Amino acid sequence: MSATWFHRRGALAHGVWESVVDAALPGWQHTGLHVAELAEGDEVALDDDGAERIVVPLRGSFTVEHREGLEPRRTVLRGRPSVFAGPTDVLYVSAGSTLRITGVGRVAVASSPTDERHPSRHITADEVAVELRGAGASSRQVHNFGTPGSLDAARLIVCEVVTPAGNWSSYPAHKHDEHVPGHESRLEEIYYFESAPVAGAGPAADPDAAFGLFSTTSSPVGEIAIDEQVRTGDIALVPYGYHGPAVAAPGYDLYYLNVMAGPGPERAWLISDDPAHAWVRETWRTEQIDPRLPYGGGADEER
Protein backbone atom coordinates (compact mmCIF):
# COMPACT_ATOMS: atom_id res chain seq x y z
CA MET A 1 0.00 0.00 0.00
CA SER A 2 2.88 2.38 0.74
CA ALA A 3 4.11 1.85 -2.82
CA THR A 4 0.72 2.98 -4.10
CA TRP A 5 0.47 6.19 -2.10
CA PHE A 6 4.10 7.19 -1.38
CA HIS A 7 6.53 8.30 -4.09
CA ARG A 8 10.23 9.14 -3.84
CA ARG A 9 11.62 12.25 -5.49
CA GLY A 10 11.55 11.85 -9.26
CA ALA A 11 9.38 8.73 -9.26
CA LEU A 12 6.50 10.78 -10.73
CA ALA A 13 8.67 12.63 -13.27
CA HIS A 14 7.09 13.64 -16.56
CA GLY A 15 8.94 15.62 -19.20
CA VAL A 16 10.51 18.74 -17.70
CA TRP A 17 8.64 18.23 -14.44
CA GLU A 18 10.38 16.42 -11.58
CA SER A 19 7.02 15.33 -10.17
CA VAL A 20 3.47 15.32 -11.53
CA VAL A 21 0.39 14.31 -9.55
CA ASP A 22 -2.84 14.33 -11.55
CA ALA A 23 -5.85 12.23 -12.51
CA ALA A 24 -3.62 9.89 -14.52
CA LEU A 25 -2.72 8.24 -11.20
CA PRO A 26 -5.16 5.45 -10.29
CA GLY A 27 -7.61 6.49 -7.60
CA TRP A 28 -6.75 10.20 -7.84
CA GLN A 29 -9.12 12.89 -9.13
CA HIS A 30 -9.53 16.09 -7.07
CA THR A 31 -6.03 17.54 -6.62
CA GLY A 32 -2.86 18.00 -8.63
CA LEU A 33 0.75 19.03 -8.15
CA HIS A 34 3.64 19.86 -10.48
CA VAL A 35 7.18 20.42 -9.14
CA ALA A 36 10.18 21.60 -11.18
CA GLU A 37 13.77 22.72 -10.70
CA LEU A 38 14.66 25.57 -13.08
CA ALA A 39 18.05 26.92 -14.09
CA GLU A 40 18.77 30.15 -15.95
CA GLY A 41 16.96 30.08 -19.30
CA ASP A 42 14.62 27.20 -18.36
CA GLU A 43 10.85 27.40 -18.48
CA VAL A 44 7.86 25.20 -17.71
CA ALA A 45 4.35 25.58 -19.05
CA LEU A 46 0.87 24.22 -18.35
CA ASP A 47 -2.07 24.22 -20.75
CA ASP A 48 -5.61 25.24 -19.90
CA ASP A 49 -6.94 21.94 -18.56
CA GLY A 50 -9.85 23.30 -16.58
CA ALA A 51 -8.04 23.64 -13.26
CA GLU A 52 -7.52 26.48 -10.81
CA ARG A 53 -3.90 26.72 -9.67
CA ILE A 54 -1.56 28.25 -7.09
CA VAL A 55 2.08 28.86 -8.03
CA VAL A 56 4.36 28.50 -4.97
CA PRO A 57 8.07 29.40 -5.10
CA LEU A 58 9.89 26.85 -2.95
CA ARG A 59 13.32 28.35 -3.55
CA GLY A 60 14.17 31.26 -5.83
CA SER A 61 12.20 33.83 -7.82
CA PHE A 62 9.93 33.37 -10.85
CA THR A 63 7.98 35.20 -13.50
CA VAL A 64 4.55 33.80 -14.35
CA GLU A 65 2.74 34.63 -17.59
CA HIS A 66 -0.95 33.72 -17.68
CA ARG A 67 -4.30 34.99 -18.89
CA GLU A 68 -7.30 36.43 -17.10
CA GLY A 69 -9.97 35.78 -19.70
CA LEU A 70 -8.47 37.19 -22.89
CA GLU A 71 -6.16 39.55 -21.01
CA PRO A 72 -2.48 38.51 -20.80
CA ARG A 73 -0.84 39.04 -17.44
CA ARG A 74 2.71 38.88 -16.13
CA THR A 75 3.45 38.46 -12.41
CA VAL A 76 6.85 38.48 -10.74
CA LEU A 77 7.09 36.29 -7.64
CA ARG A 78 9.99 37.44 -5.47
CA GLY A 79 10.11 34.08 -3.73
CA ARG A 80 12.55 33.21 -0.95
CA PRO A 81 15.93 31.54 -0.39
CA SER A 82 14.35 28.35 1.01
CA VAL A 83 11.09 26.98 2.42
CA PHE A 84 12.53 27.53 5.92
CA ALA A 85 12.97 31.30 5.42
CA GLY A 86 9.35 32.20 6.16
CA PRO A 87 6.37 32.72 3.86
CA THR A 88 6.62 33.50 0.16
CA ASP A 89 4.44 35.43 -2.23
CA VAL A 90 2.23 33.14 -4.34
CA LEU A 91 -0.05 33.46 -7.35
CA TYR A 92 -3.57 32.06 -7.57
CA VAL A 93 -4.52 31.60 -11.22
CA SER A 94 -8.16 31.27 -12.24
CA ALA A 95 -9.33 28.15 -14.04
CA GLY A 96 -9.28 28.52 -17.80
CA SER A 97 -5.75 29.94 -18.07
CA THR A 98 -2.47 28.73 -19.50
CA LEU A 99 0.74 29.18 -17.49
CA ARG A 100 4.35 29.85 -18.43
CA ILE A 101 6.92 30.00 -15.62
CA THR A 102 10.52 31.20 -15.92
CA GLY A 103 13.15 31.86 -13.27
CA VAL A 104 15.83 30.13 -11.23
CA GLY A 105 15.08 27.81 -8.34
CA ARG A 106 12.44 25.32 -7.32
CA VAL A 107 8.73 25.87 -7.92
CA ALA A 108 5.48 24.02 -7.19
CA VAL A 109 2.09 24.42 -8.86
CA ALA A 110 -0.91 23.11 -6.89
CA SER A 111 -4.17 22.55 -8.77
CA SER A 112 -7.73 21.29 -8.65
CA PRO A 113 -10.12 20.74 -11.58
CA THR A 114 -13.18 23.02 -11.60
CA ASP A 115 -15.62 24.79 -13.91
CA GLU A 116 -15.88 27.79 -11.58
CA ARG A 117 -13.96 31.00 -12.28
CA HIS A 118 -12.53 33.02 -9.41
CA PRO A 119 -10.31 36.08 -9.95
CA SER A 120 -6.57 35.48 -10.14
CA ARG A 121 -4.70 37.02 -7.21
CA HIS A 122 -1.09 37.80 -6.37
CA ILE A 123 -0.68 37.27 -2.61
CA THR A 124 2.47 38.95 -1.28
CA ALA A 125 4.55 37.41 1.50
CA ASP A 126 3.46 40.05 4.01
CA GLU A 127 -0.19 39.22 3.30
CA VAL A 128 0.23 35.54 4.18
CA ALA A 129 -1.43 34.60 7.46
CA VAL A 130 1.21 32.88 9.61
CA GLU A 131 -0.21 30.64 12.32
CA LEU A 132 1.62 28.93 15.17
CA ARG A 133 -0.24 25.70 15.88
CA GLY A 134 0.08 23.26 18.77
CA ALA A 135 2.50 23.70 21.69
CA GLY A 136 5.68 22.22 23.16
CA ALA A 137 7.08 19.42 20.99
CA SER A 138 3.95 19.64 18.82
CA SER A 139 4.63 23.27 17.84
CA ARG A 140 4.65 24.02 14.11
CA GLN A 141 4.26 27.00 11.79
CA VAL A 142 1.53 27.17 9.15
CA HIS A 143 1.37 29.54 6.16
CA ASN A 144 -2.30 29.94 5.23
CA PHE A 145 -2.12 31.56 1.81
CA GLY A 146 -4.60 29.22 0.09
CA THR A 147 -7.07 28.34 2.85
CA PRO A 148 -10.77 29.31 2.87
CA GLY A 149 -10.26 32.26 5.21
CA SER A 150 -7.40 33.65 3.12
CA LEU A 151 -8.30 33.03 -0.53
CA ASP A 152 -11.42 33.05 -2.67
CA ALA A 153 -11.26 29.85 -4.73
CA ALA A 154 -13.58 27.15 -6.04
CA ARG A 155 -12.27 23.97 -4.40
CA LEU A 156 -8.52 24.27 -3.87
CA ILE A 157 -7.16 24.47 -0.31
CA VAL A 158 -3.38 24.93 0.01
CA CYS A 159 -1.07 25.71 2.92
CA GLU A 160 2.47 24.91 4.00
CA VAL A 161 3.80 23.72 7.35
CA VAL A 162 7.25 24.09 8.90
CA THR A 163 8.11 21.74 11.77
CA PRO A 164 11.28 22.54 13.78
CA ALA A 165 13.82 19.78 14.37
CA GLY A 166 12.58 17.21 16.88
CA ASN A 167 8.94 18.33 16.77
CA TRP A 168 5.76 16.58 15.63
CA SER A 169 3.06 17.94 13.31
CA SER A 170 -0.05 16.57 11.61
CA TYR A 171 -0.67 15.36 15.15
CA PRO A 172 -2.86 14.00 16.58
CA ALA A 173 -3.46 11.98 13.42
CA HIS A 174 -6.69 13.09 11.78
CA LYS A 175 -8.88 12.33 8.80
CA HIS A 176 -11.18 14.11 6.35
CA ASP A 177 -12.57 11.34 4.18
CA GLU A 178 -16.32 11.57 4.88
CA HIS A 179 -18.85 14.33 4.30
CA VAL A 180 -20.44 15.00 7.70
CA PRO A 181 -22.03 18.48 7.64
CA GLY A 182 -20.50 20.78 10.22
CA HIS A 183 -18.07 18.13 11.43
CA GLU A 184 -15.94 16.62 8.66
CA SER A 185 -15.30 17.35 5.00
CA ARG A 186 -14.25 14.89 2.32
CA LEU A 187 -10.87 15.96 0.93
CA GLU A 188 -8.05 14.07 -0.75
CA GLU A 189 -4.65 15.47 0.16
CA ILE A 190 -1.12 15.72 -1.22
CA TYR A 191 1.93 16.09 1.03
CA TYR A 192 5.07 17.39 -0.69
CA PHE A 193 8.11 17.27 1.65
CA GLU A 194 11.42 19.06 2.09
CA SER A 195 13.97 18.63 4.87
CA ALA A 196 17.20 20.43 5.73
CA PRO A 197 19.79 20.61 8.52
CA VAL A 198 18.95 23.23 11.14
CA ALA A 199 20.44 26.69 10.64
CA GLY A 200 24.04 26.81 11.78
CA ALA A 201 24.49 23.03 11.67
CA GLY A 202 27.92 23.41 10.07
CA PRO A 203 29.76 21.59 7.26
CA ALA A 204 29.39 18.13 8.80
CA ALA A 205 25.62 18.21 8.16
CA ASP A 206 24.80 16.73 4.74
CA PRO A 207 21.63 18.33 3.25
CA ASP A 208 20.96 15.17 1.25
CA ALA A 209 20.80 13.15 4.47
CA ALA A 210 18.13 15.39 6.05
CA PHE A 211 14.92 13.50 6.77
CA GLY A 212 11.70 13.24 8.73
CA LEU A 213 9.06 10.56 9.27
CA PHE A 214 5.47 10.34 8.02
CA SER A 215 2.67 7.87 8.72
CA THR A 216 -0.91 7.13 7.71
CA THR A 217 -3.33 4.51 9.04
CA SER A 218 -6.63 3.09 7.85
CA SER A 219 -10.09 4.46 8.61
CA PRO A 220 -13.54 2.94 8.00
CA VAL A 221 -13.45 4.49 4.51
CA GLY A 222 -10.37 2.58 3.32
CA GLU A 223 -7.15 0.78 4.11
CA ILE A 224 -3.90 2.71 3.86
CA ALA A 225 -0.46 2.31 5.43
CA ILE A 226 2.48 4.67 4.98
CA ASP A 227 5.44 4.54 7.38
CA GLU A 228 8.36 6.20 5.64
CA GLN A 229 11.42 8.35 6.05
CA VAL A 230 10.72 11.47 3.98
CA ARG A 231 13.27 13.66 2.23
CA THR A 232 13.23 16.66 -0.07
CA GLY A 233 11.06 16.00 -3.10
CA ASP A 234 9.15 13.02 -1.70
CA ILE A 235 5.36 12.98 -2.07
CA ALA A 236 2.66 11.22 -0.04
CA LEU A 237 -0.90 10.91 -1.33
CA VAL A 238 -3.74 10.60 1.17
CA PRO A 239 -7.04 9.61 -0.48
CA TYR A 240 -8.54 8.57 2.89
CA GLY A 241 -7.52 7.40 6.32
CA TYR A 242 -5.90 9.00 9.35
CA HIS A 243 -2.73 10.88 8.44
CA GLY A 244 0.09 11.88 10.73
CA PRO A 245 2.27 12.28 12.50
CA ALA A 246 4.87 14.07 10.42
CA VAL A 247 8.01 14.14 12.58
CA ALA A 248 11.13 16.24 12.10
CA ALA A 249 14.21 14.25 13.09
CA PRO A 250 16.53 15.93 15.62
CA GLY A 251 18.98 18.12 13.71
CA TYR A 252 16.69 18.54 10.69
CA ASP A 253 13.76 20.88 10.07
CA LEU A 254 10.82 19.48 8.10
CA TYR A 255 8.57 21.25 5.59
CA TYR A 256 5.50 20.10 3.71
CA LEU A 257 3.15 21.66 1.21
CA ASN A 258 -0.45 20.48 1.61
CA VAL A 259 -2.81 20.45 -1.37
CA MET A 260 -6.45 19.54 -0.69
CA ALA A 261 -9.75 19.43 -2.57
CA GLY A 262 -12.78 17.21 -2.70
CA PRO A 263 -16.24 16.64 -4.15
CA GLY A 264 -18.23 18.14 -1.28
CA PRO A 265 -20.60 21.11 -1.66
CA GLU A 266 -18.56 23.32 0.68
CA ARG A 267 -14.90 24.39 0.47
CA ALA A 268 -13.94 23.69 4.07
CA TRP A 269 -11.24 21.91 6.07
CA LEU A 270 -13.13 19.98 8.74
CA ILE A 271 -11.34 17.09 10.44
CA SER A 272 -11.86 14.23 12.86
CA ASP A 273 -8.98 13.32 15.18
CA ASP A 274 -7.98 9.71 15.71
CA PRO A 275 -10.09 9.02 18.82
CA ALA A 276 -7.23 7.12 20.46
CA HIS A 277 -5.04 10.23 20.52
CA ALA A 278 -7.44 13.20 20.45
CA TRP A 279 -6.84 13.81 24.18
CA VAL A 280 -3.33 15.04 23.41
CA ARG A 281 -4.68 18.40 22.24
CA GLU A 282 -5.78 19.21 25.80
CA THR A 283 -2.20 18.93 27.08
CA TRP A 284 -1.18 21.89 24.92
CA ARG A 285 -3.16 24.25 27.14
CA THR A 286 -0.43 24.11 29.78
CA GLU A 287 2.53 24.27 27.34
CA GLN A 288 4.14 27.13 25.46
CA ILE A 289 4.81 27.51 21.74
CA ASP A 290 8.32 26.38 20.80
CA PRO A 291 10.50 29.52 21.21
CA ARG A 292 12.28 28.78 17.91
CA LEU A 293 9.11 29.87 16.11
CA PRO A 294 8.20 31.77 14.08
CA TYR A 295 10.70 31.30 11.28
CA GLY A 296 10.93 34.44 9.17
CA GLY A 297 8.22 36.65 10.65
CA GLY A 298 5.39 37.27 13.09
CA ALA A 299 2.51 34.89 13.68
CA ASP A 300 -0.78 34.29 15.46
CA GLU A 301 -1.11 31.43 17.94
CA GLU A 302 -3.76 28.71 17.74
CA ARG A 303 -4.06 25.53 19.81
C-alpha positions in Angstrom: 0.0 0.0 0.0 2.9 2.4 0.7 4.1 1.8 -2.8 0.7 3.0 -4.1 0.5 6.2 -2.1 4.1 7.2 -1.4 6.5 8.3 -4.1 10.2 9.1 -3.8 11.6 12.3 -5.5 11.5 11.9 -9.3 9.4 8.7 -9.3 6.5 10.8 -10.7 8.7 12.6 -13.3 7.1 13.6 -16.6 8.9 15.6 -19.2 10.5 18.7 -17.7 8.6 18.2 -14.4 10.4 16.4 -11.6 7.0 15.3 -10.2 3.5 15.3 -11.5 0.4 14.3 -9.5 -2.8 14.3 -11.5 -5.9 12.2 -12.5 -3.6 9.9 -14.5 -2.7 8.2 -11.2 -5.2 5.4 -10.3 -7.6 6.5 -7.6 -6.8 10.2 -7.8 -9.1 12.9 -9.1 -9.5 16.1 -7.1 -6.0 17.5 -6.6 -2.9 18.0 -8.6 0.8 19.0 -8.1 3.6 19.9 -10.5 7.2 20.4 -9.1 10.2 21.6 -11.2 13.8 22.7 -10.7 14.7 25.6 -13.1 18.1 26.9 -14.1 18.8 30.2 -15.9 17.0 30.1 -19.3 14.6 27.2 -18.4 10.9 27.4 -18.5 7.9 25.2 -17.7 4.4 25.6 -19.0 0.9 24.2 -18.3 -2.1 24.2 -20.7 -5.6 25.2 -19.9 -6.9 21.9 -18.6 -9.9 23.3 -16.6 -8.0 23.6 -13.3 -7.5 26.5 -10.8 -3.9 26.7 -9.7 -1.6 28.2 -7.1 2.1 28.9 -8.0 4.4 28.5 -5.0 8.1 29.4 -5.1 9.9 26.9 -3.0 13.3 28.4 -3.6 14.2 31.3 -5.8 12.2 33.8 -7.8 9.9 33.4 -10.8 8.0 35.2 -13.5 4.6 33.8 -14.4 2.7 34.6 -17.6 -0.9 33.7 -17.7 -4.3 35.0 -18.9 -7.3 36.4 -17.1 -10.0 35.8 -19.7 -8.5 37.2 -22.9 -6.2 39.6 -21.0 -2.5 38.5 -20.8 -0.8 39.0 -17.4 2.7 38.9 -16.1 3.5 38.5 -12.4 6.9 38.5 -10.7 7.1 36.3 -7.6 10.0 37.4 -5.5 10.1 34.1 -3.7 12.6 33.2 -1.0 15.9 31.5 -0.4 14.4 28.3 1.0 11.1 27.0 2.4 12.5 27.5 5.9 13.0 31.3 5.4 9.3 32.2 6.2 6.4 32.7 3.9 6.6 33.5 0.2 4.4 35.4 -2.2 2.2 33.1 -4.3 0.0 33.5 -7.4 -3.6 32.1 -7.6 -4.5 31.6 -11.2 -8.2 31.3 -12.2 -9.3 28.1 -14.0 -9.3 28.5 -17.8 -5.8 29.9 -18.1 -2.5 28.7 -19.5 0.7 29.2 -17.5 4.4 29.8 -18.4 6.9 30.0 -15.6 10.5 31.2 -15.9 13.2 31.9 -13.3 15.8 30.1 -11.2 15.1 27.8 -8.3 12.4 25.3 -7.3 8.7 25.9 -7.9 5.5 24.0 -7.2 2.1 24.4 -8.9 -0.9 23.1 -6.9 -4.2 22.5 -8.8 -7.7 21.3 -8.7 -10.1 20.7 -11.6 -13.2 23.0 -11.6 -15.6 24.8 -13.9 -15.9 27.8 -11.6 -14.0 31.0 -12.3 -12.5 33.0 -9.4 -10.3 36.1 -9.9 -6.6 35.5 -10.1 -4.7 37.0 -7.2 -1.1 37.8 -6.4 -0.7 37.3 -2.6 2.5 38.9 -1.3 4.5 37.4 1.5 3.5 40.0 4.0 -0.2 39.2 3.3 0.2 35.5 4.2 -1.4 34.6 7.5 1.2 32.9 9.6 -0.2 30.6 12.3 1.6 28.9 15.2 -0.2 25.7 15.9 0.1 23.3 18.8 2.5 23.7 21.7 5.7 22.2 23.2 7.1 19.4 21.0 3.9 19.6 18.8 4.6 23.3 17.8 4.6 24.0 14.1 4.3 27.0 11.8 1.5 27.2 9.1 1.4 29.5 6.2 -2.3 29.9 5.2 -2.1 31.6 1.8 -4.6 29.2 0.1 -7.1 28.3 2.8 -10.8 29.3 2.9 -10.3 32.3 5.2 -7.4 33.7 3.1 -8.3 33.0 -0.5 -11.4 33.1 -2.7 -11.3 29.8 -4.7 -13.6 27.1 -6.0 -12.3 24.0 -4.4 -8.5 24.3 -3.9 -7.2 24.5 -0.3 -3.4 24.9 0.0 -1.1 25.7 2.9 2.5 24.9 4.0 3.8 23.7 7.3 7.3 24.1 8.9 8.1 21.7 11.8 11.3 22.5 13.8 13.8 19.8 14.4 12.6 17.2 16.9 8.9 18.3 16.8 5.8 16.6 15.6 3.1 17.9 13.3 -0.1 16.6 11.6 -0.7 15.4 15.1 -2.9 14.0 16.6 -3.5 12.0 13.4 -6.7 13.1 11.8 -8.9 12.3 8.8 -11.2 14.1 6.4 -12.6 11.3 4.2 -16.3 11.6 4.9 -18.9 14.3 4.3 -20.4 15.0 7.7 -22.0 18.5 7.6 -20.5 20.8 10.2 -18.1 18.1 11.4 -15.9 16.6 8.7 -15.3 17.4 5.0 -14.3 14.9 2.3 -10.9 16.0 0.9 -8.1 14.1 -0.8 -4.6 15.5 0.2 -1.1 15.7 -1.2 1.9 16.1 1.0 5.1 17.4 -0.7 8.1 17.3 1.6 11.4 19.1 2.1 14.0 18.6 4.9 17.2 20.4 5.7 19.8 20.6 8.5 19.0 23.2 11.1 20.4 26.7 10.6 24.0 26.8 11.8 24.5 23.0 11.7 27.9 23.4 10.1 29.8 21.6 7.3 29.4 18.1 8.8 25.6 18.2 8.2 24.8 16.7 4.7 21.6 18.3 3.3 21.0 15.2 1.2 20.8 13.2 4.5 18.1 15.4 6.0 14.9 13.5 6.8 11.7 13.2 8.7 9.1 10.6 9.3 5.5 10.3 8.0 2.7 7.9 8.7 -0.9 7.1 7.7 -3.3 4.5 9.0 -6.6 3.1 7.9 -10.1 4.5 8.6 -13.5 2.9 8.0 -13.4 4.5 4.5 -10.4 2.6 3.3 -7.2 0.8 4.1 -3.9 2.7 3.9 -0.5 2.3 5.4 2.5 4.7 5.0 5.4 4.5 7.4 8.4 6.2 5.6 11.4 8.4 6.1 10.7 11.5 4.0 13.3 13.7 2.2 13.2 16.7 -0.1 11.1 16.0 -3.1 9.2 13.0 -1.7 5.4 13.0 -2.1 2.7 11.2 0.0 -0.9 10.9 -1.3 -3.7 10.6 1.2 -7.0 9.6 -0.5 -8.5 8.6 2.9 -7.5 7.4 6.3 -5.9 9.0 9.3 -2.7 10.9 8.4 0.1 11.9 10.7 2.3 12.3 12.5 4.9 14.1 10.4 8.0 14.1 12.6 11.1 16.2 12.1 14.2 14.3 13.1 16.5 15.9 15.6 19.0 18.1 13.7 16.7 18.5 10.7 13.8 20.9 10.1 10.8 19.5 8.1 8.6 21.3 5.6 5.5 20.1 3.7 3.2 21.7 1.2 -0.4 20.5 1.6 -2.8 20.5 -1.4 -6.5 19.5 -0.7 -9.8 19.4 -2.6 -12.8 17.2 -2.7 -16.2 16.6 -4.2 -18.2 18.1 -1.3 -20.6 21.1 -1.7 -18.6 23.3 0.7 -14.9 24.4 0.5 -13.9 23.7 4.1 -11.2 21.9 6.1 -13.1 20.0 8.7 -11.3 17.1 10.4 -11.9 14.2 12.9 -9.0 13.3 15.2 -8.0 9.7 15.7 -10.1 9.0 18.8 -7.2 7.1 20.5 -5.0 10.2 20.5 -7.4 13.2 20.5 -6.8 13.8 24.2 -3.3 15.0 23.4 -4.7 18.4 22.2 -5.8 19.2 25.8 -2.2 18.9 27.1 -1.2 21.9 24.9 -3.2 24.3 27.1 -0.4 24.1 29.8 2.5 24.3 27.3 4.1 27.1 25.5 4.8 27.5 21.7 8.3 26.4 20.8 10.5 29.5 21.2 12.3 28.8 17.9 9.1 29.9 16.1 8.2 31.8 14.1 10.7 31.3 11.3 10.9 34.4 9.2 8.2 36.6 10.7 5.4 37.3 13.1 2.5 34.9 13.7 -0.8 34.3 15.5 -1.1 31.4 17.9 -3.8 28.7 17.7 -4.1 25.5 19.8 
